[in-house]
Amino acid sequence: MSASTSLLARIIPPLRSGLISRSLSSSLNLRYGDDPGRALDTKEVPMIKDFGKLESEIAHDNALKGTITLPDRDESLVEISGVPIQDHIKGRSVRVFRPAKSAMQSGTAGVRKWRLEFETRERWENNLMGWASSGDPLSNTVVEFAEKEDAVRFVEKNGWPYWVDDPKERLPKPKSYALNFSWNKRTRKSTK
């Protein structure tokens, strides 16, 4: 007698008498009032796929199993952004770029992300204080992406005209420690 049959032999009498724990009955897919011997007579134990779901959720999941057709351009992104469409989004071009290194930093770790920048609109200046103002909600928007392709895909999805500014890659000059001690006028220090 194998170990699995001996285990079933120990489980069947409590099952038939109705003395079964709740966790074991839920693992055997039994409901309250069902015959526990019926689950053991089957060859396989049925899997619980929709455990804890309502009937409406199961019907919704079954409806989604079919083919879903996506439109080429997602119109809903523009409509729910909260920005007035006619004033600020239509006819607006976007620049996709990687920002230049700041003069206050020596490394290039902070300039690896790609950004979106909308073209600037009219600004006005307060005569008394000299503050500049704009009614443009997209003027100070900063959207960053890890890859250029992601930024371009986002702009195309929203239907904005765009152009890409590819950064000029600077190749580092090869330097050696010996150049600090070379005998030429550039590295020679005067003693005066």
PDB file of N, CA and C in Angstrom, residues 100-181:
ATOM      1  N   ALA A 100      21.058  69.044 -21.079  1.00  0.00           N
ATOM      2  CA  ALA A 100      22.514  69.187 -20.999  1.00  0.00           C
ATOM      3  C   ALA A 100      22.955  69.131 -19.545  1.00  0.00           C
ATOM      4  N   LYS A 101      24.211  68.862 -19.378  1.00  0.00           N
ATOM      5  CA  LYS A 101      24.778  68.785 -18.034  1.00  0.00           C
ATOM      6  C   LYS A 101      24.835  70.175 -17.421  1.00  0.00           C
ATOM      7  N   SER A 102      24.468  70.278 -16.175  1.00  0.00           N
ATOM      8  CA  SER A 102      24.513  71.555 -15.475  1.00  0.00           C
ATOM      9  C   SER A 102      25.960  71.952 -15.218  1.00  0.00           C
ATOM     10  N   ALA A 103      26.199  73.255 -15.145  1.00  0.00           N
ATOM     11  CA  ALA A 103      27.554  73.729 -14.864  1.00  0.00           C
ATOM     12  C   ALA A 103      27.959  73.438 -13.427  1.00  0.00           C
ATOM     13  N   MET A 104      26.994  73.138 -12.580  1.00  0.00           N
ATOM     14  CA  MET A 104      27.290  72.901 -11.170  1.00  0.00           C
ATOM     15  C   MET A 104      27.624  71.447 -10.874  1.00  0.00           C
ATOM     16  N   GLN A 105      27.626  70.601 -11.872  1.00  0.00           N
ATOM     17  CA  GLN A 105      27.940  69.196 -11.629  1.00  0.00           C
ATOM     18  C   GLN A 105      29.056  68.761 -12.557  1.00  0.00           C
ATOM     19  N   SER A 106      29.847  67.834 -12.088  1.00  0.00           N
ATOM     20  CA  SER A 106      30.959  67.366 -12.911  1.00  0.00           C
ATOM     21  C   SER A 106      30.611  66.075 -13.636  1.00  0.00           C
ATOM     22  N   GLY A 107      29.721  65.278 -13.076  1.00  0.00           N
ATOM     23  CA  GLY A 107      29.369  64.005 -13.694  1.00  0.00           C
ATOM     24  C   GLY A 107      28.196  64.137 -14.639  1.00  0.00           C
ATOM     25  N   THR A 108      27.893  63.057 -15.329  1.00  0.00           N
ATOM     26  CA  THR A 108      26.784  63.064 -16.286  1.00  0.00           C
ATOM     27  C   THR A 108      25.659  62.125 -15.860  1.00  0.00           C
ATOM     28  N   ALA A 109      25.596  61.782 -14.575  1.00  0.00           N
ATOM     29  CA  ALA A 109      24.580  60.833 -14.118  1.00  0.00           C
ATOM     30  C   ALA A 109      23.185  61.443 -14.124  1.00  0.00           C
ATOM     31  N   GLY A 110      23.062  62.759 -13.996  1.00  0.00           N
ATOM     32  CA  GLY A 110      21.750  63.388 -13.918  1.00  0.00           C
ATOM     33  C   GLY A 110      21.137  63.731 -15.256  1.00  0.00           C
ATOM     34  N   VAL A 111      21.797  63.399 -16.352  1.00  0.00           N
ATOM     35  CA  VAL A 111      21.302  63.808 -17.668  1.00  0.00           C
ATOM     36  C   VAL A 111      20.990  62.612 -18.549  1.00  0.00           C
ATOM     37  N   ARG A 112      20.679  61.492 -17.976  1.00  0.00           N
ATOM     38  CA  ARG A 112      20.427  60.289 -18.769  1.00  0.00           C
ATOM     39  C   ARG A 112      18.975  60.138 -19.191  1.00  0.00           C
ATOM     40  N   LYS A 113      18.072  60.874 -18.585  1.00  0.00           N
ATOM     41  CA  LYS A 113      16.646  60.723 -18.904  1.00  0.00           C
ATOM     42  C   LYS A 113      16.251  61.681 -20.019  1.00  0.00           C
ATOM     43  N   TRP A 114      15.239  61.283 -20.777  1.00  0.00           N
ATOM     44  CA  TRP A 114      14.703  62.088 -21.865  1.00  0.00           C
ATOM     45  C   TRP A 114      13.506  62.873 -21.353  1.00  0.00           C
ATOM     46  N   ARG A 115      13.348  64.102 -21.833  1.00  0.00           N
ATOM     47  CA  ARG A 115      12.273  64.978 -21.374  1.00  0.00           C
ATOM     48  C   ARG A 115      11.414  65.450 -22.533  1.00  0.00           C
ATOM     49  N   LEU A 116      10.198  65.841 -22.187  1.00  0.00           N
ATOM     50  CA  LEU A 116       9.294  66.495 -23.127  1.00  0.00           C
ATOM     51  C   LEU A 116       9.203  67.963 -22.751  1.00  0.00           C
ATOM     52  N   GLU A 117       9.204  68.819 -23.767  1.00  0.00           N
ATOM     53  CA  GLU A 117       9.062  70.251 -23.532  1.00  0.00           C
ATOM     54  C   GLU A 117       8.115  70.811 -24.581  1.00  0.00           C
ATOM     55  N   PHE A 118       7.077  71.495 -24.144  1.00  0.00           N
ATOM     56  CA  PHE A 118       6.133  72.111 -25.064  1.00  0.00           C
ATOM     57  C   PHE A 118       6.679  73.459 -25.503  1.00  0.00           C
ATOM     58  N   GLU A 119       6.323  73.864 -26.724  1.00  0.00           N
ATOM     59  CA  GLU A 119       6.783  75.170 -27.198  1.00  0.00           C
ATOM     60  C   GLU A 119       6.178  76.253 -26.319  1.00  0.00           C
ATOM     61  N   THR A 120       6.916  77.333 -26.146  1.00  0.00           N
ATOM     62  CA  THR A 120       6.479  78.383 -25.231  1.00  0.00           C
ATOM     63  C   THR A 120       5.400  79.233 -25.878  1.00  0.00           C
ATOM     64  N   ARG A 121       4.501  79.690 -25.047  1.00  0.00           N
ATOM     65  CA  ARG A 121       3.422  80.574 -25.484  1.00  0.00           C
ATOM     66  C   ARG A 121       3.695  81.975 -24.945  1.00  0.00           C
ATOM     67  N   GLU A 122       2.784  82.866 -25.233  1.00  0.00           N
ATOM     68  CA  GLU A 122       2.959  84.260 -24.834  1.00  0.00           C
ATOM     69  C   GLU A 122       2.983  84.401 -23.315  1.00  0.00           C
ATOM     70  N   ARG A 123       3.901  85.247 -22.847  1.00  0.00           N
ATOM     71  CA  ARG A 123       4.005  85.559 -21.422  1.00  0.00           C
ATOM     72  C   ARG A 123       3.772  87.052 -21.241  1.00  0.00           C
ATOM     73  N   TRP A 124       3.410  87.426 -20.055  1.00  0.00           N
ATOM     74  CA  TRP A 124       3.291  88.844 -19.759  1.00  0.00           C
ATOM     75  C   TRP A 124       4.028  89.130 -18.466  1.00  0.00           C
ATOM     76  N   GLU A 125       4.418  90.388 -18.314  1.00  0.00           N
ATOM     77  CA  GLU A 125       5.232  90.778 -17.173  1.00  0.00           C
ATOM     78  C   GLU A 125       4.483  91.809 -16.347  1.00  0.00           C
ATOM     79  N   ASN A 126       4.569  91.649 -15.042  1.00  0.00           N
ATOM     80  CA  ASN A 126       3.961  92.595 -14.128  1.00  0.00           C
ATOM     81  C   ASN A 126       4.848  93.838 -14.088  1.00  0.00           C
ATOM     82  N   ASN A 127       4.281  95.005 -14.374  1.00  0.00           N
ATOM     83  CA  ASN A 127       5.077  96.234 -14.421  1.00  0.00           C
ATOM     84  C   ASN A 127       5.591  96.645 -13.053  1.00  0.00           C
ATOM     85  N   LEU A 128       4.836  96.356 -12.015  1.00  0.00           N
ATOM     86  CA  LEU A 128       5.217  96.794 -10.683  1.00  0.00           C
ATOM     87  C   LEU A 128       6.323  95.922 -10.100  1.00  0.00           C
ATOM     88  N   MET A 129       6.170  94.607 -10.130  1.00  0.00           N
ATOM     89  CA  MET A 129       7.135  93.709  -9.497  1.00  0.00           C
ATOM     90  C   MET A 129       8.133  93.121 -10.487  1.00  0.00           C
ATOM     91  N   GLY A 130       7.775  93.069 -11.758  1.00  0.00           N
ATOM     92  CA  GLY A 130       8.680  92.487 -12.740  1.00  0.00           C
ATOM     93  C   GLY A 130       8.544  90.980 -12.868  1.00  0.00           C
ATOM     94  N   TRP A 131       7.499  90.416 -12.292  1.00  0.00           N
ATOM     95  CA  TRP A 131       7.305  88.971 -12.396  1.00  0.00           C
ATOM     96  C   TRP A 131       6.735  88.618 -13.757  1.00  0.00           C
ATOM     97  N   ALA A 132       7.189  87.519 -14.311  1.00  0.00           N
ATOM     98  CA  ALA A 132       6.648  87.042 -15.586  1.00  0.00           C
ATOM     99  C   ALA A 132       5.577  85.998 -15.297  1.00  0.00           C
ATOM    100  N   SER A 133       4.486  86.062 -16.050  1.00  0.00           N
ATOM    101  CA  SER A 133       3.378  85.135 -15.850  1.00  0.00           C
ATOM    102  C   SER A 133       2.944  84.566 -17.179  1.00  0.00           C
ATOM    103  N   SER A 134       2.233  83.466 -17.089  1.00  0.00           N
ATOM    104  CA  SER A 134       1.696  82.838 -18.281  1.00  0.00           C
ATOM    105  C   SER A 134       0.418  82.117 -17.899  1.00  0.00           C
ATOM    106  N   GLY A 135      -0.501  82.042 -18.843  1.00  0.00           N
ATOM    107  CA  GLY A 135      -1.735  81.300 -18.618  1.00  0.00           C
ATOM    108  C   GLY A 135      -1.649  79.898 -19.180  1.00  0.00           C
ATOM    109  N   ASP A 136      -0.446  79.447 -19.457  1.00  0.00           N
ATOM    110  CA  ASP A 136      -0.234  78.157 -20.100  1.00  0.00           C
ATOM    111  C   ASP A 136      -0.016  77.078 -19.041  1.00  0.00           C
ATOM    112  N   PRO A 137      -0.911  76.088 -18.925  1.00  0.00           N
ATOM    113  CA  PRO A 137      -0.710  75.045 -17.914  1.00  0.00           C
ATOM    114  C   PRO A 137       0.383  74.048 -18.280  1.00  0.00           C
ATOM    115  N   LEU A 138       0.795  74.005 -19.547  1.00  0.00           N
ATOM    116  CA  LEU A 138       1.810  73.037 -19.959  1.00  0.00           C
ATOM    117  C   LEU A 138       3.217  73.623 -19.995  1.00  0.00           C
ATOM    118  N   SER A 139       3.379  74.914 -19.657  1.00  0.00           N
ATOM    119  CA  SER A 139       4.689  75.542 -19.794  1.00  0.00           C
ATOM    120  C   SER A 139       5.706  74.984 -18.807  1.00  0.00           C
ATOM    121  N   ASN A 140       5.288  74.642 -17.613  1.00  0.00           N
ATOM    122  CA  ASN A 140       6.221  74.148 -16.602  1.00  0.00           C
ATOM    123  C   ASN A 140       6.102  72.652 -16.378  1.00  0.00           C
ATOM    124  N   THR A 141       5.469  71.964 -17.302  1.00  0.00           N
ATOM    125  CA  THR A 141       5.298  70.523 -17.171  1.00  0.00           C
ATOM    126  C   THR A 141       6.597  69.821 -17.528  1.00  0.00           C
ATOM    127  N   VAL A 142       7.047  68.929 -16.650  1.00  0.00           N
ATOM    128  CA  VAL A 142       8.254  68.143 -16.904  1.00  0.00           C
ATOM    129  C   VAL A 142       7.848  66.677 -16.889  1.00  0.00           C
ATOM    130  N   VAL A 143       8.011  66.024 -18.038  1.00  0.00           N
ATOM    131  CA  VAL A 143       7.718  64.601 -18.151  1.00  0.00           C
ATOM    132  C   VAL A 143       9.008  63.925 -18.565  1.00  0.00           C
ATOM    133  N   GLU A 144       9.479  62.954 -17.763  1.00  0.00           N
ATOM    134  CA  GLU A 144      10.752  62.290 -18.028  1.00  0.00           C
ATOM    135  C   GLU A 144      10.523  60.837 -18.401  1.00  0.00           C
ATOM    136  N   PHE A 145      11.382  60.343 -19.290  1.00  0.00           N
ATOM    137  CA  PHE A 145      11.329  58.961 -19.755  1.00  0.00           C
ATOM    138  C   PHE A 145      12.732  58.386 -19.718  1.00  0.00           C
ATOM    139  N   ALA A 146      12.822  57.089 -19.525  1.00  0.00           N
ATOM    140  CA  ALA A 146      14.128  56.431 -19.485  1.00  0.00           C
ATOM    141  C   ALA A 146      14.715  56.271 -20.884  1.00  0.00           C
ATOM    142  N   GLU A 147      13.878  56.056 -21.876  1.00  0.00           N
ATOM    143  CA  GLU A 147      14.346  55.822 -23.245  1.00  0.00           C
ATOM    144  C   GLU A 147      13.696  56.820 -24.201  1.00  0.00           C
ATOM    145  N   LYS A 148      14.400  57.113 -25.287  1.00  0.00           N
ATOM    146  CA  LYS A 148      13.872  58.028 -26.302  1.00  0.00           C
ATOM    147  C   LYS A 148      12.634  57.439 -26.966  1.00  0.00           C
ATOM    148  N   GLU A 149      12.630  56.129 -27.197  1.00  0.00           N
ATOM    149  CA  GLU A 149      11.500  55.484 -27.860  1.00  0.00           C
ATOM    150  C   GLU A 149      10.227  55.596 -27.032  1.00  0.00           C
ATOM    151  N   ASP A 150      10.365  55.530 -25.695  1.00  0.00           N
ATOM    152  CA  ASP A 150       9.194  55.669 -24.822  1.00  0.00           C
ATOM    153  C   ASP A 150       8.595  57.072 -24.926  1.00  0.00           C
ATOM    154  N   ALA A 151       9.461  58.084 -24.968  1.00  0.00           N
ATOM    155  CA  ALA A 151       8.985  59.464 -25.075  1.00  0.00           C
ATOM    156  C   ALA A 151       8.292  59.697 -26.412  1.00  0.00           C
ATOM    157  N   VAL A 152       8.874  59.174 -27.491  1.00  0.00           N
ATOM    158  CA  VAL A 152       8.279  59.338 -28.822  1.00  0.00           C
ATOM    159  C   VAL A 152       6.941  58.615 -28.898  1.00  0.00           C
ATOM    160  N   ARG A 153       6.859  57.427 -28.309  1.00  0.00           N
ATOM    161  CA  ARG A 153       5.607  56.673 -28.312  1.00  0.00           C
ATOM    162  C   ARG A 153       4.513  57.421 -27.546  1.00  0.00           C
ATOM    163  N   PHE A 154       4.875  58.057 -26.437  1.00  0.00           N
ATOM    164  CA  PHE A 154       3.910  58.821 -25.647  1.00  0.00           C
ATOM    165  C   PHE A 154       3.388  60.021 -26.434  1.00  0.00           C
ATOM    166  N   VAL A 155       4.289  60.724 -27.124  1.00  0.00           N
ATOM    167  CA  VAL A 155       3.887  61.899 -27.898  1.00  0.00           C
ATOM    168  C   VAL A 155       3.004  61.487 -29.072  1.00  0.00           C
ATOM    169  N   GLU A 156       3.356  60.397 -29.747  1.00  0.00           N
ATOM    170  CA  GLU A 156       2.544  59.919 -30.867  1.00  0.00           C
ATOM    171  C   GLU A 156       1.175  59.438 -30.402  1.00  0.00           C
ATOM    172  N   LYS A 157       1.127  58.850 -29.217  1.00  0.00           N
ATOM    173  CA  LYS A 157      -0.144  58.367 -28.674  1.00  0.00           C
ATOM    174  C   LYS A 157      -1.093  59.525 -28.404  1.00  0.00           C
ATOM    175  N   ASN A 158      -0.538  60.665 -27.973  1.00  0.00           N
ATOM    176  CA  ASN A 158      -1.363  61.838 -27.716  1.00  0.00           C
ATOM    177  C   ASN A 158      -1.634  62.654 -28.967  1.00  0.00           C
ATOM    178  N   GLY A 159      -0.975  62.340 -30.078  1.00  0.00           N
ATOM    179  CA  GLY A 159      -1.247  63.015 -31.339  1.00  0.00           C
ATOM    180  C   GLY A 159      -0.616  64.382 -31.469  1.00  0.00           C
ATOM    181  N   TRP A 160       0.467  64.659 -30.745  1.00  0.00           N
ATOM    182  CA  TRP A 160       1.135  65.949 -30.841  1.00  0.00           C
ATOM    183  C   TRP A 160       2.223  65.893 -31.898  1.00  0.00           C
ATOM    184  N   PRO A 161       2.396  66.968 -32.691  1.00  0.00           N
ATOM    185  CA  PRO A 161       3.570  67.014 -33.578  1.00  0.00           C
ATOM    186  C   PRO A 161       4.826  67.196 -32.726  1.00  0.00           C
ATOM    187  N   TYR A 162       5.924  66.596 -33.127  1.00  0.00           N
ATOM    188  CA  TYR A 162       7.123  66.629 -32.287  1.00  0.00           C
ATOM    189  C   TYR A 162       8.379  66.632 -33.152  1.00  0.00           C
ATOM    190  N   TRP A 163       9.485  66.958 -32.523  1.00  0.00           N
ATOM    191  CA  TRP A 163      10.801  66.765 -33.119  1.00  0.00           C
ATOM    192  C   TRP A 163      11.744  66.317 -32.017  1.00  0.00           C
ATOM    193  N   VAL A 164      12.778  65.611 -32.409  1.00  0.00           N
ATOM    194  CA  VAL A 164      13.714  65.017 -31.450  1.00  0.00           C
ATOM    195  C   VAL A 164      15.057  65.714 -31.586  1.00  0.00           C
ATOM    196  N   ASP A 165      15.572  66.222 -30.475  1.00  0.00           N
ATOM    197  CA  ASP A 165      16.922  66.786 -30.435  1.00  0.00           C
ATOM    198  C   ASP A 165      17.852  65.721 -29.882  1.00  0.00           C
ATOM    199  N   ASP A 166      18.622  65.107 -30.757  1.00  0.00           N
ATOM    200  CA  ASP A 166      19.596  64.119 -30.295  1.00  0.00           C
ATOM    201  C   ASP A 166      20.805  64.842 -29.724  1.00  0.00           C
ATOM    202  N   PRO A 167      21.268  64.444 -28.558  1.00  0.00           N
ATOM    203  CA  PRO A 167      22.422  65.135 -27.967  1.00  0.00           C
ATOM    204  C   PRO A 167      23.710  64.786 -28.704  1.00  0.00           C
ATOM    205  N   LYS A 168      24.641  65.714 -28.671  1.00  0.00           N
ATOM    206  CA  LYS A 168      25.953  65.462 -29.253  1.00  0.00           C
ATOM    207  C   LYS A 168      26.769  64.692 -28.225  1.00  0.00           C
ATOM    208  N   GLU A 169      27.203  63.534 -28.614  1.00  0.00           N
ATOM    209  CA  GLU A 169      27.990  62.704 -27.702  1.00  0.00           C
ATOM    210  C   GLU A 169      29.429  63.200 -27.691  1.00  0.00           C
ATOM    211  N   ARG A 170      29.922  63.494 -26.517  1.00  0.00           N
ATOM    212  CA  ARG A 170      31.305  63.943 -26.382  1.00  0.00           C
ATOM    213  C   ARG A 170      32.174  62.755 -26.021  1.00  0.00           C
ATOM    214  N   LEU A 171      33.167  62.543 -26.817  1.00  0.00           N
ATOM    215  CA  LEU A 171      34.107  61.472 -26.519  1.00  0.00           C
ATOM    216  C   LEU A 171      35.169  61.995 -25.565  1.00  0.00           C
ATOM    217  N   PRO A 172      35.468  61.259 -24.515  1.00  0.00           N
ATOM    218  CA  PRO A 172      36.495  61.734 -23.576  1.00  0.00           C
ATOM    219  C   PRO A 172      37.881  61.667 -24.214  1.00  0.00           C
ATOM    220  N   LYS A 173      38.694  62.678 -23.892  1.00  0.00           N
ATOM    221  CA  LYS A 173      40.059  62.684 -24.407  1.00  0.00           C
ATOM    222  C   LYS A 173      40.871  61.646 -23.650  1.00  0.00           C
ATOM    223  N   PRO A 174      41.675  60.887 -24.358  1.00  0.00           N
ATOM    224  CA  PRO A 174      42.536  59.944 -23.639  1.00  0.00           C
ATOM    225  C   PRO A 174      43.651  60.699 -22.921  1.00  0.00           C
ATOM    226  N   LYS A 175      43.755  60.475 -21.641  1.00  0.00           N
ATOM    227  CA  LYS A 175      44.772  61.149 -20.837  1.00  0.00           C
ATOM    228  C   LYS A 175      45.542  60.106 -20.052  1.00  0.00           C
ATOM    229  N   SER A 176      46.730  60.443 -19.763  1.00  0.00           N
ATOM    230  CA  SER A 176      47.523  59.548 -18.931  1.00  0.00           C
ATOM    231  C   SER A 176      48.144  60.358 -17.797  1.00  0.00           C
ATOM    232  N   TYR A 177      48.554  59.675 -16.798  1.00  0.00           N
ATOM    233  CA  TYR A 177      49.158  60.328 -15.644  1.00  0.00           C
ATOM    234  C   TYR A 177      50.494  60.953 -16.024  1.00  0.00           C
ATOM    235  N   ALA A 178      51.161  60.406 -17.016  1.00  0.00           N
ATOM    236  CA  ALA A 178      52.470  60.918 -17.427  1.00  0.00           C
ATOM    237  C   ALA A 178      52.366  62.303 -18.059  1.00  0.00           C
ATOM    238  N   LEU A 179      51.191  62.678 -18.572  1.00  0.00           N
ATOM    239  CA  LEU A 179      51.046  64.005 -19.169  1.00  0.00           C
ATOM    240  C   LEU A 179      51.186  65.123 -18.139  1.00  0.00           C
ATOM    241  N   ASN A 180      50.973  64.821 -16.882  1.00  0.00           N
ATOM    242  CA  ASN A 180      51.153  65.832 -15.839  1.00  0.00           C
ATOM    243  C   ASN A 180      52.612  66.236 -15.688  1.00  0.00           C
ATOM    244  N   PHE A 181      53.510  65.380 -16.103  1.00  0.00           N
ATOM    245  CA  PHE A 181      54.933  65.634 -15.920  1.00  0.00           C
ATOM    246  C   PHE A 181      55.670  65.813 -17.245  1.00  0.00           C
TER     247      PHE A 181
END
